[in-house]
Structures are given as structure tokens and as C-alpha cells.
Coordinates of C-alpha atoms and ligand atoms in Angstrom, one line a residue:
M1 CA 21.0 5.6 -25.5
C2 CA 24.0 7.5 -24.6
G3 CA 24.3 10.2 -21.8
I4 CA 24.7 13.8 -22.3
V5 CA 25.7 16.8 -19.7
G6 CA 26.4 20.7 -20.3
F7 CA 27.6 23.4 -17.8
I8 CA 28.2 27.1 -18.0
G9 CA 29.6 28.8 -15.0
Q10 CA 32.5 29.6 -12.9
K11 CA 33.7 26.3 -11.9
D12 CA 36.3 23.6 -13.0
V13 CA 34.0 23.0 -16.2
K14 CA 36.0 19.9 -17.4
N15 CA 35.7 18.2 -14.3
V16 CA 32.1 18.7 -13.8
L17 CA 31.4 17.6 -17.2
L18 CA 33.5 14.4 -16.7
T19 CA 32.4 13.6 -13.4
G20 CA 28.6 13.9 -14.7
L21 CA 29.8 11.7 -17.8
E22 CA 31.0 9.0 -15.3
T23 CA 27.6 8.9 -13.4
L24 CA 26.0 8.7 -16.6
E25 CA 28.3 5.7 -18.0
Y26 CA 25.4 3.5 -17.2
R27 CA 23.8 4.6 -20.5
G28 CA 26.8 3.5 -22.8
Y29 CA 30.4 3.6 -22.5
D30 CA 31.9 2.5 -26.0
S31 CA 33.0 6.2 -26.8
A32 CA 33.0 9.6 -24.9
G33 CA 34.1 13.2 -25.7
V34 CA 33.9 16.7 -24.5
A35 CA 33.5 20.0 -26.2
I36 CA 34.9 23.2 -24.4
Y37 CA 34.3 26.7 -25.0
T38 CA 37.6 28.7 -24.4
N39 CA 39.3 31.6 -25.8
N40 CA 36.2 32.3 -28.6
E41 CA 37.2 28.7 -29.8
V42 CA 35.4 25.6 -29.1
I43 CA 37.5 22.6 -28.7
V44 CA 36.9 19.0 -28.9
Y45 CA 38.1 16.0 -27.2
K46 CA 36.8 12.6 -28.0
D47 CA 38.0 9.0 -28.4
K48 CA 36.4 5.2 -28.3
G49 CA 36.8 3.9 -24.8
R50 CA 35.5 5.0 -21.1
I51 CA 35.6 8.4 -19.4
S52 CA 38.7 7.3 -17.5
H53 CA 40.3 7.1 -20.9
L54 CA 39.1 10.8 -21.8
R55 CA 40.6 12.1 -18.9
Q56 CA 44.0 11.0 -19.8
V57 CA 43.5 12.7 -23.4
I58 CA 41.9 15.9 -22.3
G59 CA 43.9 19.1 -22.6
E60 CA 44.6 21.7 -19.8
D61 CA 42.5 24.6 -21.5
A62 CA 40.6 26.5 -18.8
S63 CA 36.9 27.1 -19.7
T64 CA 33.4 28.6 -18.4
M65 CA 31.3 26.4 -20.7
G66 CA 31.4 22.8 -22.4
I67 CA 29.5 20.0 -23.2
G68 CA 29.8 16.0 -23.0
H69 CA 28.8 12.9 -24.2
T70 CA 29.2 9.1 -23.4
R71 CA 28.0 6.7 -26.2
W72 CA 26.1 3.7 -26.5
A73 CA 26.9 3.3 -30.7
T74 CA 23.5 2.9 -32.9
H75 CA 25.0 4.3 -36.0
G76 CA 28.4 3.4 -37.0
V77 CA 30.9 1.8 -34.9
P78 CA 32.6 2.9 -32.0
N79 CA 35.6 4.8 -32.8
Q80 CA 36.9 8.5 -32.6
V81 CA 35.2 9.9 -35.6
N82 CA 31.9 8.5 -34.6
S83 CA 32.1 9.7 -30.9
H84 CA 30.4 12.8 -29.8
P85 CA 30.4 15.9 -30.1
H86 CA 30.2 16.7 -33.6
T87 CA 30.8 19.9 -35.2
S88 CA 29.2 21.4 -38.4
Q89 CA 31.5 21.5 -41.5
D90 CA 31.5 25.6 -41.3
G91 CA 33.3 25.2 -37.6
R92 CA 30.4 27.2 -36.1
F93 CA 28.1 24.7 -33.9
T94 CA 29.3 21.6 -31.9
L95 CA 26.7 19.2 -30.4
V96 CA 26.1 15.9 -28.5
H97 CA 23.1 13.8 -29.1
N98 CA 21.0 11.3 -27.4
G99 CA 18.8 9.2 -29.5
V100 CA 18.0 8.3 -32.9
I101 CA 16.9 10.3 -35.9
E102 CA 14.3 8.3 -38.0
N103 CA 14.5 10.2 -40.8
D104 CA 18.3 10.7 -41.2
D105 CA 18.7 9.5 -44.8
A106 CA 15.3 11.4 -46.1
L107 CA 17.1 14.6 -44.7
R108 CA 20.7 13.9 -45.9
C109 CA 19.0 13.2 -49.7
K110 CA 16.7 16.5 -49.3
Y111 CA 19.4 19.1 -48.0
F112 CA 22.8 17.5 -47.9
A113 CA 23.1 15.4 -51.1
E114 CA 26.4 17.0 -52.2
L115 CA 28.2 16.9 -48.4
K116 CA 30.5 14.5 -47.5
F117 CA 29.9 13.6 -43.9
K118 CA 32.9 12.7 -41.8
S119 CA 31.3 10.3 -39.7
E120 CA 28.5 7.6 -40.0
T121 CA 26.2 9.1 -37.2
D122 CA 22.8 10.4 -37.5
T123 CA 23.9 13.1 -35.3
E124 CA 26.3 15.0 -37.9
L125 CA 23.2 15.3 -39.6
V126 CA 21.4 17.3 -36.8
V127 CA 24.4 19.7 -36.7
E128 CA 24.6 20.2 -40.1
L129 CA 20.8 20.9 -40.4
L130 CA 21.3 23.6 -37.7
S131 CA 23.9 25.0 -39.5
Y132 CA 21.9 25.4 -42.8
Y133 CA 18.8 27.2 -41.0
V134 CA 21.0 29.4 -38.8
N135 CA 22.6 30.2 -42.7
K136 CA 19.0 30.7 -43.8
Y137 CA 17.2 32.5 -40.8
T138 CA 20.3 34.2 -39.1
Q139 CA 18.7 33.6 -35.5
V140 CA 20.0 30.5 -33.5
D141 CA 16.4 29.9 -31.7
V142 CA 14.6 30.6 -35.0
A143 CA 16.7 28.0 -36.9
I144 CA 16.7 25.6 -33.7
R145 CA 12.9 25.5 -34.2
H146 CA 13.0 24.8 -37.9
M147 CA 15.3 22.0 -37.0
M148 CA 12.9 20.6 -34.5
N149 CA 10.2 20.8 -36.8
R150 CA 12.1 18.7 -39.4
L151 CA 13.7 16.0 -37.3
K152 CA 11.7 12.7 -36.6
G153 CA 12.9 10.3 -34.0
S154 CA 14.2 10.9 -30.2
F155 CA 16.7 13.4 -29.6
A156 CA 18.1 15.3 -26.4
L157 CA 20.8 17.7 -27.8
A158 CA 23.4 20.2 -26.3
I159 CA 24.6 22.9 -28.4
L160 CA 27.5 25.2 -28.4
D161 CA 28.0 28.3 -30.7
R162 CA 31.3 29.4 -31.6
D163 CA 30.1 33.1 -32.2
N164 CA 28.3 33.0 -28.8
P165 CA 30.2 32.5 -25.2
D166 CA 27.4 33.5 -23.1
V167 CA 24.8 30.7 -23.8
F168 CA 24.2 27.2 -24.8
Y169 CA 21.3 25.6 -26.3
V170 CA 19.4 22.5 -25.4
V171 CA 16.5 20.6 -27.2
K172 CA 14.4 17.7 -26.1
N173 CA 11.9 15.2 -27.8
K174 CA 11.6 11.4 -26.3
S175 CA 15.2 11.2 -24.9
P176 CA 15.2 12.4 -21.3
L177 CA 17.0 15.8 -20.2
L178 CA 16.8 17.9 -17.1
I179 CA 18.3 21.1 -16.5
G180 CA 20.2 21.4 -13.2
I181 CA 20.0 25.5 -11.6
G182 CA 22.9 26.5 -9.3
D183 CA 24.1 29.8 -7.8
G184 CA 26.1 31.3 -10.8
F185 CA 26.0 28.1 -12.6
N186 CA 23.7 26.3 -14.4
M187 CA 23.6 22.7 -16.3
V188 CA 21.9 20.1 -17.9
G189 CA 22.1 16.3 -18.1
S190 CA 20.4 13.3 -19.1
D191 CA 19.4 12.3 -15.3
A192 CA 19.5 14.3 -12.1
M193 CA 22.4 12.0 -10.5
A194 CA 24.9 13.2 -13.2
M195 CA 24.3 16.8 -11.4
L196 CA 23.8 15.8 -7.8
R197 CA 27.2 16.8 -6.8
E198 CA 26.3 20.3 -8.1
T199 CA 22.7 20.8 -7.4
N200 CA 19.4 19.4 -6.4
K201 CA 17.1 21.7 -8.0
F202 CA 15.9 21.1 -11.5
F203 CA 13.6 22.0 -14.1
E204 CA 12.0 19.5 -15.9
L205 CA 12.3 19.7 -19.9
N206 CA 9.2 18.1 -21.9
D207 CA 9.1 16.7 -25.6
K208 CA 9.7 19.5 -28.2
E209 CA 10.8 22.1 -25.8
Y210 CA 14.2 23.8 -26.1
A211 CA 15.8 26.1 -23.7
I212 CA 18.8 28.5 -23.9
I213 CA 21.0 28.4 -20.9
S214 CA 23.3 31.0 -19.4
R215 CA 25.3 31.3 -16.4
D216 CA 22.2 33.2 -14.4
K217 CA 19.6 32.4 -16.6
V218 CA 17.3 29.6 -17.9
E219 CA 14.4 30.2 -20.6
I220 CA 12.3 27.5 -21.8
F221 CA 10.5 27.4 -24.7
E222 CA 7.8 25.4 -27.0
I223 CA 8.5 24.6 -30.4
T224 CA 6.6 27.5 -31.4
G225 CA 8.9 30.0 -29.7
A226 CA 6.5 30.9 -26.7
I227 CA 8.2 30.9 -23.4
I228 CA 7.1 28.8 -20.8
K229 CA 7.2 29.4 -16.9
R230 CA 8.1 26.4 -15.1
D231 CA 8.7 25.8 -11.4
Y232 CA 11.9 24.0 -10.3
F233 CA 11.4 20.6 -8.2
E234 CA 13.8 19.8 -5.6
S235 CA 15.6 16.1 -5.9
S236 CA 15.3 13.9 -2.8
I237 CA 18.2 11.4 -4.3
D238 CA 20.9 11.2 -1.5
P239 CA 24.2 12.0 -3.4
N240 CA 25.8 8.9 -1.1
D241 CA 23.1 6.6 -3.1
I242 CA 25.3 7.1 -6.2
E243 CA 28.3 6.2 -4.6
K244 CA 30.2 2.8 -4.4
G245 CA 31.2 3.4 -1.1
T246 CA 33.3 0.8 0.5
Y247 CA 32.1 -1.9 -2.1
K248 CA 34.2 -3.0 -5.1
H249 CA 31.2 -2.8 -7.5
F250 CA 27.6 -1.5 -7.7
M251 CA 26.0 -4.5 -8.2
L252 CA 27.3 -6.1 -4.8
K253 CA 26.0 -2.8 -3.1
E254 CA 22.9 -2.9 -4.4
I255 CA 22.3 -6.7 -3.8
D256 CA 23.0 -5.9 -0.2
E257 CA 20.6 -3.2 -0.1
Q258 CA 17.7 -5.2 -0.7
P259 CA 16.7 -5.9 2.9
F260 CA 16.4 -1.9 3.5
V261 CA 14.6 -1.6 0.0
I262 CA 11.6 -3.9 1.4
R263 CA 11.6 -1.9 4.7
R264 CA 11.4 1.3 2.7
I265 CA 8.6 0.2 0.8
L266 CA 6.7 -1.0 3.6
E267 CA 7.0 2.6 5.0
E268 CA 6.4 4.3 1.8
Y269 CA 3.2 2.4 1.4
Q270 CA 1.8 2.6 4.9
L271 CA -0.8 4.6 6.4
N272 CA -1.7 4.4 10.2
S273 CA 0.5 1.2 10.3
H274 CA -1.4 -0.3 7.5
L275 CA -0.4 -1.0 4.0
Y276 CA -1.9 2.0 1.9
I277 CA -2.3 2.7 -2.0
D278 CA -4.2 5.4 -3.4
E279 CA -7.9 4.4 -3.8
N280 CA -8.3 5.7 -7.4
I281 CA -5.3 3.2 -8.3
L282 CA -7.2 0.2 -6.3
S283 CA -10.2 1.5 -8.0
L284 CA -8.9 1.1 -11.4
V285 CA -7.4 -2.2 -10.8
R286 CA -10.8 -3.6 -9.3
S287 CA -12.7 -2.5 -12.5
A288 CA -10.3 -4.4 -14.8
D289 CA -11.3 -7.5 -16.3
R290 CA -7.7 -8.6 -17.5
I291 CA -4.7 -7.0 -16.4
F292 CA -1.8 -6.8 -19.2
I293 CA 1.7 -6.6 -17.9
I294 CA 4.0 -4.9 -20.3
A295 CA 7.7 -4.8 -19.3
A296 CA 11.4 -5.9 -20.7
G297 CA 14.0 -7.8 -19.5
T298 CA 14.0 -8.5 -15.6
S299 CA 11.2 -6.1 -15.2
F300 CA 9.4 -8.5 -17.5
H301 CA 10.4 -11.6 -15.3
A302 CA 9.3 -9.4 -12.2
G303 CA 5.8 -9.1 -14.2
L304 CA 5.8 -12.9 -14.7
I305 CA 5.6 -13.2 -10.8
G306 CA 3.4 -10.4 -10.5
K307 CA 0.9 -12.2 -12.8
Q308 CA 1.0 -15.0 -9.9
L309 CA 0.3 -12.7 -7.1
F310 CA -2.4 -10.8 -9.1
E311 CA -4.3 -14.1 -10.0
K312 CA -3.8 -15.8 -6.7
L313 CA -4.6 -12.9 -4.5
T314 CA -7.5 -11.1 -6.7
N315 CA -8.9 -13.7 -9.2
I316 CA -8.3 -11.1 -12.2
P317 CA -6.7 -12.9 -15.2
V318 CA -3.5 -11.3 -16.2
E319 CA -1.3 -11.7 -19.2
V320 CA 2.3 -10.9 -19.4
Y321 CA 3.9 -9.3 -22.3
I322 CA 7.4 -8.3 -23.4
S323 CA 7.2 -4.7 -24.5
S324 CA 8.9 -5.0 -28.0
E325 CA 6.6 -7.7 -28.8
F326 CA 3.4 -6.3 -27.7
V327 CA 3.7 -3.4 -29.9
Y328 CA 4.0 -5.5 -33.3
N329 CA 2.0 -8.1 -32.1
T330 CA -0.8 -6.9 -29.9
P331 CA -3.2 -9.3 -28.1
I332 CA -7.0 -9.4 -28.4
L333 CA -7.9 -7.2 -26.0
S334 CA -10.9 -7.6 -23.4
I335 CA -13.7 -5.1 -22.7
S336 CA -12.1 -3.2 -19.6
P337 CA -8.2 -3.8 -19.4
L338 CA -6.0 -2.3 -17.2
F339 CA -2.1 -2.1 -18.5
I340 CA 0.5 -1.9 -16.1
F341 CA 4.1 -1.1 -17.1
I342 CA 7.2 -2.1 -15.0
S343 CA 10.2 -0.4 -15.5
Q344 CA 13.3 0.2 -13.2
S345 CA 14.2 3.2 -15.4
G346 CA 11.1 4.6 -16.8
E347 CA 12.6 5.3 -20.3
T348 CA 12.7 1.9 -21.9
A349 CA 12.0 2.9 -25.5
D350 CA 10.1 -0.6 -26.1
S351 CA 7.8 0.2 -23.2
R352 CA 7.0 3.4 -24.1
A353 CA 6.2 2.3 -27.6
A354 CA 3.6 0.1 -26.0
L355 CA 2.4 2.8 -23.9
V356 CA 1.9 5.2 -26.7
K357 CA 0.1 2.5 -28.4
I358 CA -2.5 1.9 -25.6
K359 CA -2.9 5.2 -24.8
S360 CA -3.9 6.1 -28.4
L361 CA -6.6 3.5 -28.1
G362 CA -7.9 5.3 -25.1
Y363 CA -6.9 2.8 -22.4
K364 CA -5.6 3.7 -18.8
A365 CA -2.1 2.8 -17.6
L366 CA -0.1 2.6 -14.5
T367 CA 3.4 2.5 -14.1
I368 CA 5.7 1.2 -11.6
T369 CA 9.1 2.5 -11.7
N370 CA 12.1 3.4 -9.7
V371 CA 12.4 6.7 -11.2
K372 CA 9.9 9.8 -10.3
G373 CA 9.4 11.9 -13.4
S374 CA 10.5 9.4 -15.7
T375 CA 8.7 9.5 -19.2
L376 CA 6.8 6.1 -18.7
S377 CA 5.6 7.9 -15.2
R378 CA 4.7 11.0 -16.9
E379 CA 2.8 9.5 -19.6
A380 CA 0.8 7.0 -17.7
D381 CA -2.3 7.9 -15.8
Y382 CA -0.8 6.8 -12.3
T383 CA 2.5 5.8 -10.9
L384 CA 3.7 3.8 -8.1
L385 CA 7.3 4.2 -7.2
L386 CA 10.0 1.3 -6.2
H387 CA 11.7 3.8 -3.7
A388 CA 14.8 1.4 -4.2
G389 CA 17.2 4.5 -4.6
P390 CA 19.2 4.4 -8.0
E391 CA 20.3 1.4 -9.4
I392 CA 23.7 2.0 -11.2
A393 CA 24.9 -1.6 -12.1
V394 CA 23.6 -2.4 -15.4
A395 CA 22.3 -5.6 -14.2
S396 CA 19.4 -5.1 -12.3
T397 CA 19.0 -6.5 -8.6
K398 CA 17.3 -4.3 -6.0
A399 CA 14.9 -3.1 -8.7
Y400 CA 13.4 -6.7 -9.4
T401 CA 12.8 -7.5 -5.9
A402 CA 11.2 -3.9 -5.2
Q403 CA 8.9 -4.4 -8.1
I404 CA 7.8 -7.6 -6.8
A405 CA 7.2 -6.2 -3.5
V406 CA 5.2 -3.3 -5.0
L407 CA 3.5 -5.8 -7.1
S408 CA 2.5 -7.9 -3.9
I409 CA 1.2 -4.9 -1.9
L410 CA -0.9 -3.8 -5.0
A411 CA -2.7 -7.5 -5.6
Y412 CA -3.1 -7.8 -1.8
L413 CA -4.6 -4.6 -1.4
T414 CA -7.0 -4.9 -4.5
N415 CA -8.8 -7.7 -3.1
P416 CA -10.0 -6.5 0.6
N417 CA -10.7 -10.1 1.5
N418 CA -7.2 -11.0 1.7
T419 CA -6.6 -12.2 5.3
F420 CA -2.8 -13.0 5.9
D421 CA -0.7 -10.4 6.9
L422 CA 1.2 -9.1 4.1
Q423 CA 3.1 -6.4 6.2
H424 CA 4.3 -9.0 8.5
E425 CA 5.1 -11.4 5.7
L426 CA 7.3 -8.9 3.9
S427 CA 9.3 -8.0 7.0
I428 CA 10.0 -11.8 7.4
V429 CA 11.3 -11.4 3.7
S430 CA 13.6 -8.2 4.5
S431 CA 15.1 -10.4 7.4
V432 CA 15.7 -13.5 5.4
L433 CA 17.5 -11.6 3.2
E434 CA 19.4 -9.9 5.5
T435 CA 20.7 -13.5 6.4
L436 CA 21.2 -14.2 2.8
C437 CA 23.3 -11.3 2.3
D438 CA 25.8 -12.4 5.6
Q439 CA 26.3 -15.6 3.8
K440 CA 28.3 -14.7 0.8
E441 CA 30.9 -17.1 1.6
V442 CA 28.7 -20.1 0.7
V443 CA 27.5 -18.7 -2.7
E444 CA 30.9 -17.8 -3.5
E445 CA 32.3 -21.3 -3.0
C446 CA 29.4 -22.7 -5.0
A447 CA 30.0 -20.5 -7.9
R448 CA 33.9 -21.3 -7.8
E449 CA 33.2 -25.3 -7.6
L450 CA 30.2 -25.0 -10.3
L451 CA 31.2 -22.0 -12.7
P452 CA 34.9 -21.4 -13.1
T453 CA 35.7 -22.5 -16.7
T454 CA 32.0 -23.6 -18.1
R455 CA 30.7 -22.1 -21.3
N456 CA 27.2 -22.9 -20.6
C457 CA 24.8 -23.0 -17.7
F458 CA 21.0 -24.4 -17.1
Y459 CA 18.4 -22.8 -14.5
I460 CA 15.7 -25.3 -13.9
G461 CA 12.6 -25.0 -11.6
R462 CA 8.7 -25.3 -11.5
H463 CA 6.0 -22.7 -11.3
M464 CA 7.3 -19.8 -9.3
D465 CA 11.0 -21.3 -9.4
Y466 CA 10.5 -21.4 -13.1
F467 CA 9.9 -17.7 -13.8
V468 CA 12.9 -17.0 -11.0
A469 CA 15.0 -19.5 -13.3
L470 CA 14.5 -17.0 -16.2
E471 CA 15.8 -14.1 -14.4
A472 CA 18.6 -16.2 -12.9
A473 CA 19.8 -16.9 -16.5
L474 CA 19.3 -13.4 -17.5
K475 CA 21.7 -12.5 -14.8
L476 CA 24.2 -14.9 -15.2
K477 CA 24.6 -14.7 -18.9
E478 CA 24.6 -10.8 -18.9
I479 CA 27.5 -10.5 -16.6
S480 CA 29.7 -13.6 -17.0
Y481 CA 28.9 -14.1 -20.6
I482 CA 28.4 -17.7 -19.6
Q483 CA 25.5 -19.3 -22.2
T484 CA 22.7 -19.5 -19.9
E485 CA 19.1 -20.7 -20.0
G486 CA 16.2 -21.0 -17.7
F487 CA 14.0 -24.0 -18.2
A488 CA 10.9 -25.2 -16.7
A489 CA 12.3 -28.4 -14.9
G490 CA 9.7 -30.8 -16.3
E491 CA 10.5 -29.1 -20.1
L492 CA 14.0 -30.5 -20.2
K493 CA 13.1 -34.1 -21.2
H494 CA 11.5 -32.8 -24.2
G495 CA 14.4 -32.0 -26.0
T496 CA 16.8 -29.8 -24.1
I497 CA 18.2 -32.6 -21.9
A498 CA 19.9 -33.6 -24.9
L499 CA 22.6 -30.5 -24.1
I500 CA 23.4 -32.3 -20.9
E501 CA 26.9 -33.9 -20.9
K502 CA 29.7 -34.6 -18.5
N503 CA 29.9 -31.5 -16.0
T504 CA 27.5 -29.1 -17.5
P505 CA 26.0 -27.0 -14.5
V506 CA 22.5 -27.4 -13.7
I507 CA 21.5 -25.6 -10.8
A508 CA 17.5 -26.3 -9.7
I509 CA 15.2 -23.8 -7.5
I510 CA 13.0 -25.5 -5.2
S511 CA 10.5 -23.3 -3.1
Q512 CA 7.6 -24.7 -3.4
E513 CA 5.9 -28.0 -1.5
N514 CA 3.7 -29.3 -4.8
I515 CA 6.6 -29.2 -6.9
N516 CA 9.4 -30.4 -4.9
L517 CA 9.4 -33.9 -5.7
N518 CA 9.0 -33.6 -9.3
T519 CA 11.9 -30.9 -9.6
R520 CA 13.6 -33.2 -7.6
S521 CA 13.3 -36.2 -9.9
N522 CA 14.5 -34.0 -12.7
V523 CA 17.5 -33.0 -10.9
K524 CA 18.1 -36.8 -10.7
E525 CA 17.7 -36.9 -14.3
V526 CA 20.6 -34.5 -15.2
K527 CA 22.8 -36.1 -12.6
A528 CA 22.5 -39.2 -14.1
R529 CA 23.7 -37.9 -17.4
G530 CA 26.7 -36.3 -15.9
A531 CA 25.3 -33.0 -14.9
N532 CA 27.1 -30.8 -11.9
T533 CA 23.9 -30.2 -10.2
L534 CA 23.3 -27.6 -7.2
V535 CA 20.2 -27.1 -5.3
I536 CA 18.8 -23.8 -4.0
S537 CA 15.7 -24.8 -1.7
L538 CA 13.8 -23.3 1.1
K539 CA 14.1 -25.1 4.5
S540 CA 10.9 -26.5 4.5
V541 CA 11.2 -28.3 1.3
S542 CA 15.0 -28.8 1.5
A543 CA 16.7 -32.4 1.6
D544 CA 19.9 -33.5 2.6
G545 CA 22.7 -32.4 0.1
D546 CA 21.0 -29.1 -0.7
Q547 CA 24.0 -27.0 -1.3
I548 CA 22.2 -23.5 -0.2
V549 CA 19.1 -23.5 2.2
I550 CA 17.2 -20.5 2.7
D551 CA 14.8 -19.9 5.5
D552 CA 11.0 -20.0 4.7
V553 CA 9.0 -17.3 3.7
H554 CA 5.2 -16.8 2.8
P555 CA 4.9 -19.2 -0.8
L556 CA 3.8 -16.3 -2.8
L557 CA 7.0 -14.2 -1.8
T558 CA 9.7 -16.9 -2.4
P559 CA 11.2 -15.0 -5.5
L560 CA 12.2 -12.2 -3.4
V561 CA 14.6 -14.6 -1.5
T562 CA 15.5 -17.3 -4.1
I563 CA 16.8 -14.5 -6.1
V564 CA 19.5 -13.4 -4.0
P565 CA 21.7 -16.4 -3.9
I566 CA 21.4 -16.4 -7.9
Q567 CA 22.1 -12.7 -8.0
L568 CA 25.4 -13.5 -5.7
M569 CA 26.3 -16.5 -8.0
A570 CA 26.2 -14.4 -11.1
Y571 CA 28.2 -11.8 -9.4
Y572 CA 31.0 -14.0 -7.9
A573 CA 31.0 -15.9 -11.5
A574 CA 32.1 -12.5 -13.3
L575 CA 34.4 -11.4 -10.6
H576 CA 36.3 -14.8 -11.0
R577 CA 36.7 -14.2 -14.6
N578 CA 37.9 -10.8 -14.0
L579 CA 34.9 -9.2 -15.9
D580 CA 33.5 -5.8 -15.6
I581 CA 30.5 -6.3 -13.5
D582 CA 28.9 -3.0 -13.6
K583 CA 29.4 -2.4 -17.2
P584 CA 29.0 -5.5 -19.0
R585 CA 29.8 -5.5 -22.7
N586 CA 27.3 -4.5 -25.3
L587 CA 24.8 -3.4 -22.9
A588 CA 23.5 -0.1 -21.1
K589 CA 21.3 0.3 -18.1
S590 CA 18.9 2.4 -19.9
V591 CA 17.6 1.1 -23.4
T592 CA 16.3 4.2 -25.0
V593 CA 16.2 2.6 -28.7
E594 CA 13.6 0.3 -29.9
Ligands
AGP601 C1 18.9 -6.6 -16.3 O1 19.5 -7.0 -15.7 C2 18.9 -5.4 -17.6 N1 19.5 -4.4 -17.3 C3 17.6 -5.3 -18.5 O2 16.9 -6.8 -18.7 C4 16.5 -4.4 -18.1 O3 15.7 -4.9 -16.6 C5 15.4 -4.0 -19.1 O4 16.5 -3.2 -20.2 C6 14.5 -3.4 -18.9 O5 14.7 -2.0 -18.4 P1 13.7 -1.0 -17.4 O6 13.5 -2.2 -16.1 O7 14.3 0.0 -17.0 O8 12.8 -0.7 -18.2

């Protein structure tokens, strides 16, 4: 994971770097550092902790060029020495790295058996390797090409050369990196958001490419040294989308955005007032004898709902796989399968590994993602965008609802015989979401009563509600650190009910007529064993005493609304415990390591 930035030009370099890094903290936040070029010297400030801490320790030096890093530790604990940037022992090169070098040990043995490395990171190997090749071939760009040829794994690098005040270098393989272009300056970042305050014009950098960046020029090269001509693109991300505004946390802002996200999806997937998706994509889905949905975390949970939507609306059988499992335990595939990858970030390494695998087998893939131009989007045959706007909080909320909404439109349009009006049904969802977002106090009160000091919690449900229970458990555990499990309500009595004791919180989700009475019986069973129960139900299946009752929506779309009080419950449980809601411990937003 990790985020990197680099800047050259006449501006307050340190501030540009630190502000960019703050935007990238979603990628990791256990240590941070910058290197700035000043008076023919490269000065490094780095430490364990967040960017806010780095701001306090950084010096006053003026500069026209610098690089920065925010870290999610993979090699070595978070501490000052392991923090980036890293400098070669001859003092000439200083670099920041996002990614993992897979042949770190082999290269150390081969080239640096005698060298005593200072840190435990794989990055230090990279900077020494660069220095080694510069000593051998003199020219930095030649050395970079040799280094790129040697390294295996993922690496986005930004490199300062103490002996050259006019340029810095960037290298990309598998980890994301964009070049931002401006008037009198140029910069780089792990994503566009890190640069949006300065520019909205970007060059894409592809795998196995490097670039030389000066104040008024950007030159992009292939690994062979051949120069590449590339057009820039303009980002349509609104800079306000990456600000918290009046909200205390991005998570709450993003929960509140969900009604608008559904409306935006309805606008984006519309032609002549009717729902619309490119005919090539629809034919691809129609020609599949089986759909394999592959995703991780929350996106996997959206995939479980996607299976219900496809099977009910198209009759095409669907299997849903956790990306990291699919790669190493690939199931028997059908004759003409279609692979759908779901990923908010479009950068998840586990999902990408699965995509690489299925592409190597010659199959077609469709990616559903929030990030245009992301790796999973570029490497699939087709992409459907979520149009949810940037999701900054580590806990995914609006991306989940957007994923389900887009999946519902795709499944619906795949089968021309579907007769109900999905457009209308999704607009009802949007209104219900708005009502739910206006009733936060009810959920806050429930969280205060049920979850103030508990160490564990259970979510239960059947059918659609079971899949929502899985997402509910992930949401609560990842930000409140309450050990939470999502269970099929009928399965509790086969073992897990043994864990229920006095005051164990059990939250039931009831949205479907056919499971209503059964789930209610399960609620009674746990209540009889001392559980503190709470029921979230839809109006048509509600009963006296249900604490949270939601207006009705189409039975296939209930996860879009039942999830909202659950997201809020997680938010308030974490808030009441005074936790860092947007940046929970040990996690990062974009998981770019396998
Ligand atoms: C959920 O809140 C998490 N942030 C996480 O499970 C996430 O959904 C997972 O890492 C997959 O990310 P992606 O959608 O960007 O591929």
C-alpha cells in the first residue's frame, strides 16, 4: 500500500507535499516522511506516526523540489528508520516506494552480500541497486532501466538525485502512479486526489514505464528507453468531494451521500429517459453460461447480493469468490464463463491477481469500479463505473450501495423480459435513504444502549438479510473493534448459540416476507438465553417492538436500505468509543499487497 507524492516548481513545496500526503493517508498511515532539495542537498524528515506529526517535526528550509511518503508497513515495523524516504549509503539518491519487491532477498545476496542495511525495508535495496547501476553505467536513466529489469514485484518510485537539482525521476510497475501537469510546475502522486488542489490535468503512467520530471517538462519512456508520446486527460473529480466540509468524519459524509449517489447512477445509466448500458456489455453477459463474481471485503459482500440479482433477474447461475481464494483455489469453470470484478478502488492486489489469471486463460472480464482508469479497469475488457465520487473513509459505505445499484441495472437490462420498473424502484430507494439519513438520532440511541462497552456482537438474518449481516459485521468490527460476526439466523442453533450469554448484543435484519417468522423465532431463542436484541425491519414485515423500521422498497433492493442503519450503528459505536473512525488501526483503504 503506501502513498507517494513528488513536486518540482515554484511553490511552497513542503506544503504541497504534506497536503498531498494527507489526501493519501487512506493508503496507509503508520509513518510518513518527505525529502526536499535545498542548497544542493537533500534533507529528509521522517518519523513513525501521521502527517500531522510530520508537520510538527519538519524544518523551515525553502525548496523547489521534493518527494513524500505515507506508509502502511509491509517490511519491518513502523519506526523512524523504516519510514521512507530512504537514501543510498553513498548519499546520492533518495527515494520513496509504494509496493513490494518480491526478489528483495535474492538481490541482496547477489549484489550486496557485504552491505549492512540500515532498515528492514525492501525499499533500501531499491535505492542501493539504483546507486550500484549508476556507478556502473554513469547515466541515471540507463541505471533506472537496469534497475527496473532486475526488480520483481510492484513498485511506484519517486527518486531525487542529489547531483541534479533540475529533475526528479519516477518509475511505475503494478503500483498506481499519475503525473500531474501544471503551469511552471509538475508533480506526481499515487492518485489524482493528491494533486487536485494544484492541477486537474494528468498523464497516465503504465507498468514498466519511467519518467523524467522537470519544472516545465515531462518525458515518459518505455523500459527500453524509447520515448512515449502521450496525451494528458482532465479529471472530472470535484475538489470539494475530497473535503469533509461541515462533517466531523468522511464516513458520515459518505453515508449521507448515498441518496445522491443512487440518483447520480440513475442519471449516468440512462439514455432517452430509459435505463441504459452499452449493448456490447449486455451481449457479453447474455452469452455467459455462468458468471463468476470476484471481489474482496465489502465488494465481495456486494457481489453476494449481485448473485441474487442475476439469478432472479436473468436465470444465469452465479458463483461469488473472495479474490485471494480464487487465485490459489480456482474452481472448475464452465464453457463460456464471464468474470465480473467488483472493486471500489480498482487497485486491490488480490483482485488484480485473479484478473491476471483469468486473462491468461483467455477469458473476458468486466470490472465494476469507482475509479476511472484504475488498474482493474484498464486491464479488464469492459468497465462500469460506480459514479459514487471519491470514497475516503477506510470503511466502505457509499461504494457498497453504488455497487449493488449498478449490479441491479446490469442484471435488469441483461434480460429484456423484466417487466417491473427498476428506474422507479431505485428512485424510491433514494427517497427512503434520504429519510433514513435524516433519522440518525434513532440509530445513535440504539448504538448507545446496545454497544457501549460490549466486546462482541452478532448480526443475524436469512436470505438477502444474511448477506447484509456479513457486511454489517465487517463494518462494526473494522471501525469499533467489537468482535462481530454475521450469521445465517437459522444456523445459530447449530453451534454459535453457545456464545450467547447475558447481554450479548444480537441484531436481526428482517426485510423479506418469506423469512420473517423464522428469523423472529431465532430472535426469541437468543433472547431466552439472555441476549440484548434489536430488530431492523421493513415496514411491511415489521412487528411491535422493532426498534428500527424502514419504509418498503422492492424486495430485491432491500440491502440498499437495510445497510444504512447498520453503517450508522458502526459509526456511532466507534464515535462513542472515541476511536479514529476514518482511519481504523492496521487498515488501509486501498489494499495493494496480496
Ligand atoms: C471495507 O470497509 C473495507 N474497506 C474493505 O473490506 C474493502 O472493501 C476491500 O479491501 C476491497 O477493496 P476494493 O473494493 O477497493 O477492491
